[in-house]
Tab-separated table of C-alpha atoms in Angstrom:
chain	number	residue	atom	x	y	z
A	9	MET	CA	-14.107	-10.899	6.299
A	10	GLU	CA	-12.369	-9.338	3.293
A	11	THR	CA	-9.215	-7.362	4.060
A	12	LYS	CA	-9.692	-3.707	3.178
A	13	VAL	CA	-6.935	-1.346	2.093
A	14	LEU	CA	-7.144	2.314	3.063
A	15	ASN	CA	-4.787	4.404	0.980
A	16	PHE	CA	-4.557	7.864	2.508
A	17	GLY	CA	-2.676	9.605	-0.257
A	18	SER	CA	-2.217	12.271	-2.881
A	19	LEU	CA	-3.974	12.876	-6.169
A	20	ASN	CA	-2.262	15.014	-8.791
A	21	LEU	CA	-2.715	16.170	-12.323
A	22	ASP	CA	0.562	15.322	-14.073
A	23	TYR	CA	1.633	17.741	-16.794
A	24	VAL	CA	4.288	15.779	-18.682
A	25	TYR	CA	6.684	17.657	-20.973
A	26	SER	CA	8.830	15.683	-23.416
A	27	VAL	CA	12.257	17.335	-23.643
A	28	ASP	CA	15.636	16.649	-25.258
A	29	HIS	CA	17.267	17.065	-21.830
A	30	PHE	CA	16.290	18.271	-18.371
A	31	VAL	CA	16.227	22.053	-18.142
A	32	GLN	CA	19.278	23.639	-16.492
A	33	GLU	CA	19.563	26.695	-14.283
A	34	GLY	CA	19.021	29.857	-16.344
A	35	GLU	CA	17.991	27.877	-19.422
A	36	THR	CA	14.808	28.309	-21.461
A	37	LEU	CA	13.905	25.045	-23.159
A	38	SER	CA	11.160	24.269	-25.656
A	39	SER	CA	9.317	21.024	-25.039
A	40	LEU	CA	8.599	18.636	-27.880
A	41	GLU	CA	5.195	17.627	-26.531
A	42	ARG	CA	2.904	18.062	-23.515
A	43	ASN	CA	0.409	15.547	-22.157
A	44	THR	CA	-1.830	15.569	-19.091
A	45	PHE	CA	-2.150	12.377	-17.043
A	46	CYS	CA	-3.632	11.312	-13.725
A	47	GLY	CA	-0.990	10.962	-11.049
A	48	GLY	CA	0.092	11.507	-7.492
A	49	LYS	CA	1.798	8.687	-5.616
A	50	GLY	CA	-1.388	8.050	-3.689
A	51	LEU	CA	-3.605	7.715	-6.738
A	52	ASN	CA	-1.008	5.627	-8.572
A	53	GLN	CA	-0.738	3.195	-5.671
A	54	SER	CA	-4.515	2.982	-5.258
A	55	VAL	CA	-4.866	2.110	-8.933
A	56	ALA	CA	-2.066	-0.467	-8.649
A	57	LEU	CA	-3.600	-2.014	-5.527
A	58	ALA	CA	-7.004	-2.244	-7.189
A	59	LYS	CA	-5.545	-3.766	-10.346
A	60	ALA	CA	-3.643	-6.226	-8.146
A	61	GLY	CA	-6.991	-7.463	-6.840
A	62	CYS	CA	-7.449	-5.518	-3.585
A	63	SER	CA	-10.521	-3.871	-2.089
A	64	VAL	CA	-9.121	-0.335	-2.051
A	65	PHE	CA	-10.531	2.835	-0.484
A	66	HIS	CA	-8.780	6.068	-1.395
A	67	ALA	CA	-8.872	8.884	1.153
A	68	GLY	CA	-7.441	12.296	0.443
A	69	ALA	CA	-8.491	15.590	-1.093
A	70	VAL	CA	-8.912	17.278	-4.450
A	71	GLY	CA	-9.912	20.800	-5.441
A	72	LYS	CA	-13.231	21.740	-6.977
A	73	ASP	CA	-11.506	23.030	-10.097
A	74	ASP	CA	-10.367	20.338	-12.511
A	75	SER	CA	-10.400	17.020	-10.671
A	76	SER	CA	-12.918	15.111	-12.833
A	77	ILE	CA	-10.206	13.202	-14.724
A	78	LEU	CA	-8.805	11.955	-11.396
A	79	LEU	CA	-12.215	10.780	-10.201
A	80	GLN	CA	-12.775	8.971	-13.486
A	81	MET	CA	-9.417	7.195	-13.141
A	82	LEU	CA	-10.260	5.953	-9.645
A	83	ASP	CA	-13.689	4.810	-10.808
A	84	SER	CA	-12.353	3.010	-13.874
A	85	ALA	CA	-9.785	1.134	-11.761
A	86	GLY	CA	-12.416	0.049	-9.241
A	87	VAL	CA	-11.162	2.206	-6.355
A	88	ASN	CA	-13.761	3.246	-3.761
A	89	ARG	CA	-13.597	7.041	-3.281
A	90	GLU	CA	-16.342	7.622	-0.700
A	91	PHE	CA	-13.757	9.072	1.714
A	92	LEU	CA	-12.361	11.575	-0.788
A	93	LYS	CA	-12.874	15.206	0.273
A	94	PHE	CA	-13.371	18.271	-1.922
A	95	LYS	CA	-11.526	21.460	-0.960
A	96	ASP	CA	-11.937	25.038	-2.186
A	97	GLY	CA	-8.306	25.393	-3.303
A	98	PRO	CA	-6.680	23.906	-6.415
A	99	THR	CA	-6.033	20.223	-7.013
A	100	GLY	CA	-2.445	19.111	-6.512
A	101	HIS	CA	-0.342	18.860	-9.637
A	102	ALA	CA	3.089	17.945	-10.907
A	103	ILE	CA	5.240	19.308	-13.712
A	104	ILE	CA	7.226	16.403	-15.122
A	105	GLN	CA	10.097	16.557	-17.593
A	106	LYS	CA	10.670	13.322	-19.518
A	107	ASN	CA	13.829	12.822	-21.587
A	108	PRO	CA	14.340	10.461	-24.580
A	109	ALA	CA	15.662	7.708	-22.276
A	110	GLY	CA	12.351	7.693	-20.410
A	111	ASN	CA	13.800	9.192	-17.224
A	112	ASN	CA	12.050	12.041	-15.460
A	113	CYS	CA	12.374	14.858	-12.961
A	114	ILE	CA	9.332	16.144	-11.113
A	115	LEU	CA	8.191	19.429	-9.531
A	116	LEU	CA	5.228	19.051	-7.165
A	117	PHE	CA	2.562	21.500	-5.995
A	118	GLY	CA	0.595	20.058	-3.071
A	119	GLY	CA	-2.688	21.971	-3.419
A	120	ALA	CA	-5.610	20.111	-1.820
A	121	ASN	CA	-3.269	17.286	-0.800
A	122	GLN	CA	-2.022	19.578	1.989
A	123	GLU	CA	-5.481	20.577	3.255
A	124	ILE	CA	-6.620	17.333	4.926
A	125	LEU	CA	-8.262	17.957	8.327
A	126	ARG	CA	-8.133	15.767	11.441
A	127	THR	CA	-11.924	15.605	11.354
A	128	ASP	CA	-11.624	14.113	7.830
A	129	ILE	CA	-9.165	11.541	9.178
A	130	ASP	CA	-11.234	10.580	12.240
A	131	GLU	CA	-14.368	10.048	10.182
A	132	THR	CA	-12.515	7.914	7.649
A	133	PHE	CA	-10.887	5.628	10.227
A	134	SER	CA	-14.258	4.870	11.811
A	135	HIS	CA	-14.916	2.596	8.815
A	136	PHE	CA	-11.810	0.392	9.201
A	137	ASP	CA	-10.805	-2.362	11.602
A	138	LYS	CA	-7.892	-4.360	12.990
A	139	GLY	CA	-6.075	-6.292	10.279
A	140	ASP	CA	-6.968	-3.893	7.469
A	141	PHE	CA	-4.055	-2.276	5.610
A	142	LEU	CA	-3.133	1.411	5.698
A	143	VAL	CA	-0.923	2.567	2.813
A	144	LEU	CA	0.864	5.931	3.004
A	145	GLN	CA	3.256	8.138	1.042
A	146	ASN	CA	4.738	11.564	1.823
A	147	GLU	CA	2.618	13.838	-0.392
A	148	ILE	CA	-0.146	14.743	2.102
A	149	ASN	CA	-0.303	16.566	5.436
A	150	GLU	CA	-1.107	15.129	8.908
A	151	LEU	CA	0.903	11.945	8.294
A	152	SER	CA	1.915	11.511	11.951
A	153	TYR	CA	-1.708	11.733	13.059
A	154	ILE	CA	-2.780	9.265	10.372
A	155	ILE	CA	-0.077	6.765	11.405
A	156	GLU	CA	-1.063	7.034	15.053
A	157	LYS	CA	-4.757	6.516	14.226
A	158	GLY	CA	-3.941	3.505	12.074
A	159	HIS	CA	-1.827	2.015	14.867
A	160	GLU	CA	-4.624	2.572	17.397
A	161	LYS	CA	-6.943	0.666	15.079
A	162	GLY	CA	-4.517	-2.255	14.786
A	163	MET	CA	-4.124	-1.771	11.041
A	164	LYS	CA	-1.038	-2.955	9.132
A	165	ILE	CA	0.775	0.228	8.150
A	166	VAL	CA	2.771	0.438	4.917
A	167	LEU	CA	4.918	3.535	4.305
A	168	ASN	CA	6.568	4.617	1.076
A	169	PRO	CA	8.677	7.597	2.343
A	170	SER	CA	8.593	9.465	-0.938
A	171	PRO	CA	9.331	12.238	-1.607
A	172	MET	CA	12.041	12.014	1.049
A	173	ASN	CA	12.379	15.179	3.143
A	174	GLU	CA	12.627	16.391	6.741
A	175	LYS	CA	8.967	15.508	7.372
A	176	ILE	CA	9.868	11.804	7.348
A	177	GLU	CA	12.242	12.159	10.309
A	178	ALA	CA	9.409	13.610	12.423
A	179	LEU	CA	7.094	10.645	11.816
A	180	PRO	CA	6.566	7.838	14.391
A	181	LEU	CA	8.470	5.372	12.196
A	182	SER	CA	8.570	2.732	14.925
A	183	LEU	CA	4.839	2.166	14.253
A	184	ILE	CA	5.399	1.212	10.596
A	185	ASP	CA	4.849	-2.465	9.754
A	186	CYS	CA	6.304	-2.380	6.226
A	187	PHE	CA	8.663	0.050	4.514
A	188	MET	CA	8.629	0.273	0.698
A	189	LEU	CA	11.571	2.453	-0.314
A	190	ASN	CA	14.393	2.949	-2.791
A	191	GLU	CA	18.114	3.222	-2.084
A	192	VAL	CA	18.113	7.052	-1.918
A	193	GLU	CA	15.293	7.067	0.637
A	194	ALA	CA	16.937	4.273	2.621
A	195	ALA	CA	20.237	6.165	2.656
A	196	ALA	CA	18.533	9.282	4.002
A	197	ILE	CA	16.895	7.304	6.814
A	198	THR	CA	19.961	5.226	7.795
A	199	GLY	CA	22.971	7.367	6.842
A	200	VAL	CA	24.444	4.457	4.848
A	201	ASP	CA	25.818	5.001	1.322
A	202	ALA	CA	23.015	4.596	-1.235
A	203	LYS	CA	25.227	2.294	-3.348
A	204	ASP	CA	25.718	-0.162	-0.474
A	205	SER	CA	22.521	-2.210	-0.775
A	206	GLU	CA	23.581	-4.826	1.777
A	207	GLY	CA	24.559	-2.108	4.234
A	208	LEU	CA	21.211	-0.391	3.703
A	209	ILE	CA	19.257	-3.576	4.377
A	210	SER	CA	21.346	-4.318	7.463
A	211	ALA	CA	20.870	-0.811	8.828
A	212	LEU	CA	17.122	-0.828	8.165
A	213	ARG	CA	16.719	-4.202	9.884
A	214	GLU	CA	18.663	-2.933	12.883
A	215	LYS	CA	16.740	0.337	13.101
A	216	PHE	CA	13.284	-1.201	12.529
A	217	PRO	CA	13.566	-4.811	13.783
A	218	LYS	CA	9.794	-5.405	13.813
A	219	ALA	CA	9.177	-4.093	10.286
A	220	HIS	CA	9.181	-5.774	6.905
A	221	VAL	CA	11.470	-3.923	4.480
A	222	VAL	CA	11.328	-3.874	0.688
A	223	LEU	CA	14.238	-2.042	-0.934
A	224	THR	CA	14.046	-1.282	-4.658
A	225	LEU	CA	17.381	-0.890	-6.447
A	226	GLY	CA	16.489	0.210	-9.972
A	227	GLU	CA	18.267	-1.949	-12.541
A	228	ARG	CA	19.671	-4.102	-9.714
A	229	GLY	CA	16.227	-5.355	-8.773
A	230	SER	CA	14.799	-5.443	-5.253
A	231	VAL	CA	15.342	-6.993	-1.830
A	232	TYR	CA	12.857	-8.071	0.846
A	233	ALA	CA	13.977	-8.477	4.456
A	234	PHE	CA	12.176	-9.476	7.619
A	235	GLN	CA	14.085	-10.785	10.643
A	236	ASP	CA	16.405	-13.522	9.266
A	237	ASN	CA	14.637	-13.848	5.919
A	238	VAL	CA	16.264	-11.996	2.991
A	239	ILE	CA	15.003	-12.465	-0.581
A	240	LYS	CA	16.435	-10.912	-3.753
A	241	GLN	CA	14.602	-10.326	-7.040
A	242	GLY	CA	16.012	-9.198	-10.381
A	243	ILE	CA	14.278	-6.993	-12.937
A	244	PHE	CA	12.526	-7.973	-16.162
A	245	LYS	CA	14.233	-6.018	-18.938
A	246	VAL	CA	11.941	-4.137	-21.326
A	247	PRO	CA	12.263	-1.055	-23.558
A	248	VAL	CA	11.793	1.919	-21.219
A	249	VAL	CA	9.227	4.551	-22.223
A	250	ASP	CA	8.350	6.275	-18.929
A	251	THR	CA	9.508	5.419	-15.391
A	252	THR	CA	7.072	7.717	-13.566
A	253	ALA	CA	4.854	5.037	-11.998
A	254	ALA	CA	7.392	2.212	-11.680
A	255	GLY	CA	7.801	2.416	-7.919
A	256	ASP	CA	4.093	2.944	-7.247
A	257	THR	CA	3.199	-0.042	-9.411
A	258	PHE	CA	5.759	-2.163	-7.555
A	259	THR	CA	4.319	-1.128	-4.191
A	260	GLY	CA	0.724	-1.811	-5.186
A	261	PHE	CA	1.385	-5.226	-6.664
A	262	PHE	CA	3.695	-6.322	-3.839
A	263	ILE	CA	1.180	-5.436	-1.115
A	264	GLY	CA	-1.707	-6.723	-3.209
A	265	SER	CA	0.039	-10.049	-3.698
A	266	LEU	CA	0.625	-10.443	0.037
A	267	ILE	CA	-3.037	-9.717	0.743
A	268	ARG	CA	-4.029	-12.378	-1.791
A	269	GLY	CA	-1.907	-14.870	0.163
A	270	GLU	CA	1.264	-14.999	-1.931
A	271	SER	CA	4.652	-15.526	-0.276
A	272	PRO	CA	7.036	-12.536	-0.101
A	273	GLU	CA	9.214	-14.233	-2.749
A	274	LYS	CA	6.294	-14.597	-5.170
A	275	ALA	CA	5.060	-11.099	-4.340
A	276	LEU	CA	8.468	-9.660	-5.297
A	277	GLU	CA	8.374	-11.481	-8.626
A	278	ILE	CA	4.847	-10.275	-9.432
A	279	ALA	CA	5.726	-6.703	-8.448
A	280	ALA	CA	8.836	-6.772	-10.648
A	281	LYS	CA	6.800	-7.988	-13.632
A	282	ALA	CA	4.110	-5.352	-13.073
A	283	SER	CA	6.600	-2.482	-12.830
A	284	ALA	CA	8.371	-3.694	-15.988
A	285	ILE	CA	5.082	-3.477	-17.883
A	286	ALA	CA	4.422	-0.009	-16.414
A	287	VAL	CA	7.751	1.470	-17.563
A	288	SER	CA	7.114	0.228	-21.110
A	289	ARG	CA	4.093	2.561	-21.375
A	290	PRO	CA	3.594	6.347	-21.172
A	291	GLY	CA	2.024	8.121	-18.216
A	292	ALA	CA	1.671	7.318	-14.538
A	293	ALA	CA	-1.649	5.720	-13.548
A	294	PRO	CA	-2.580	4.832	-17.154
A	295	SER	CA	0.591	2.731	-17.475
A	296	ILE	CA	-0.281	0.379	-14.598
A	297	PRO	CA	-1.196	-3.092	-15.888
A	298	GLU	CA	-4.103	-5.363	-14.996
A	299	LEU	CA	-3.408	-8.439	-12.853
A	300	SER	CA	-4.297	-10.639	-15.820
A	301	GLU	CA	-1.417	-9.085	-17.799
A	302	VAL	CA	1.056	-9.805	-15.003
A	303	CYS	CA	-0.022	-13.270	-13.869
A	304	VAL	CA	-0.498	-15.007	-17.222
């Protein structure tokens, strides 16, 4: 039976403003350009998982206002959206500043992403079985309940604890099978200095001994750790246009590669290549490459 991936996650409209520099307190800054893209960590990861060759089902919520572009993106990527709910409030959105170096800072408004009901969750989980994957981020409500339901089902639970905030500490993290996180998120969870990558890995392995851990380190690459197995992967250097979907692309292609039967070492390499392609293009979801572009 084919392994299914349930991504219970956010969908956002990304309003991207190109600026000379990030706006400062008390400053009024004119943007050079504004573009609207599909985004949300959930949607981005669903698109990446689908493009990595997975059978992906996206569960979450959008408003009835202006969500058609998001639905079209899921459809075009081959993501099943039968478990997507429509709420009366507005769709979630993000205001993103992008500077000339391609870096960004992001302001989120949750909207429908924060209106998911337990009845929505129960109905969705009735369609999934033991061994299926559950992929989560921190941009929707009811995360603890979703994790517990996934664990009851015997699903393999992947958590990207982003954006990192106090909600993460309240989650049943001992139920997570795989953490996908960067050094800032790892530091917040462990209390170890974000610059000490080896210390972060050691602390994560000690705190979550049964979990697989993938730590992304920006220009320093990434590290995978599970029990006594530690694997390091460098980056593929490309001209940087927009880093918005880099982490989400990495997550989708790493998990997708594992599901296709690749080793963790090969999965890291594929994920690194995919995220390098993504940062060389504008936008979030639209920047995510096809598997054929990555595995040539």
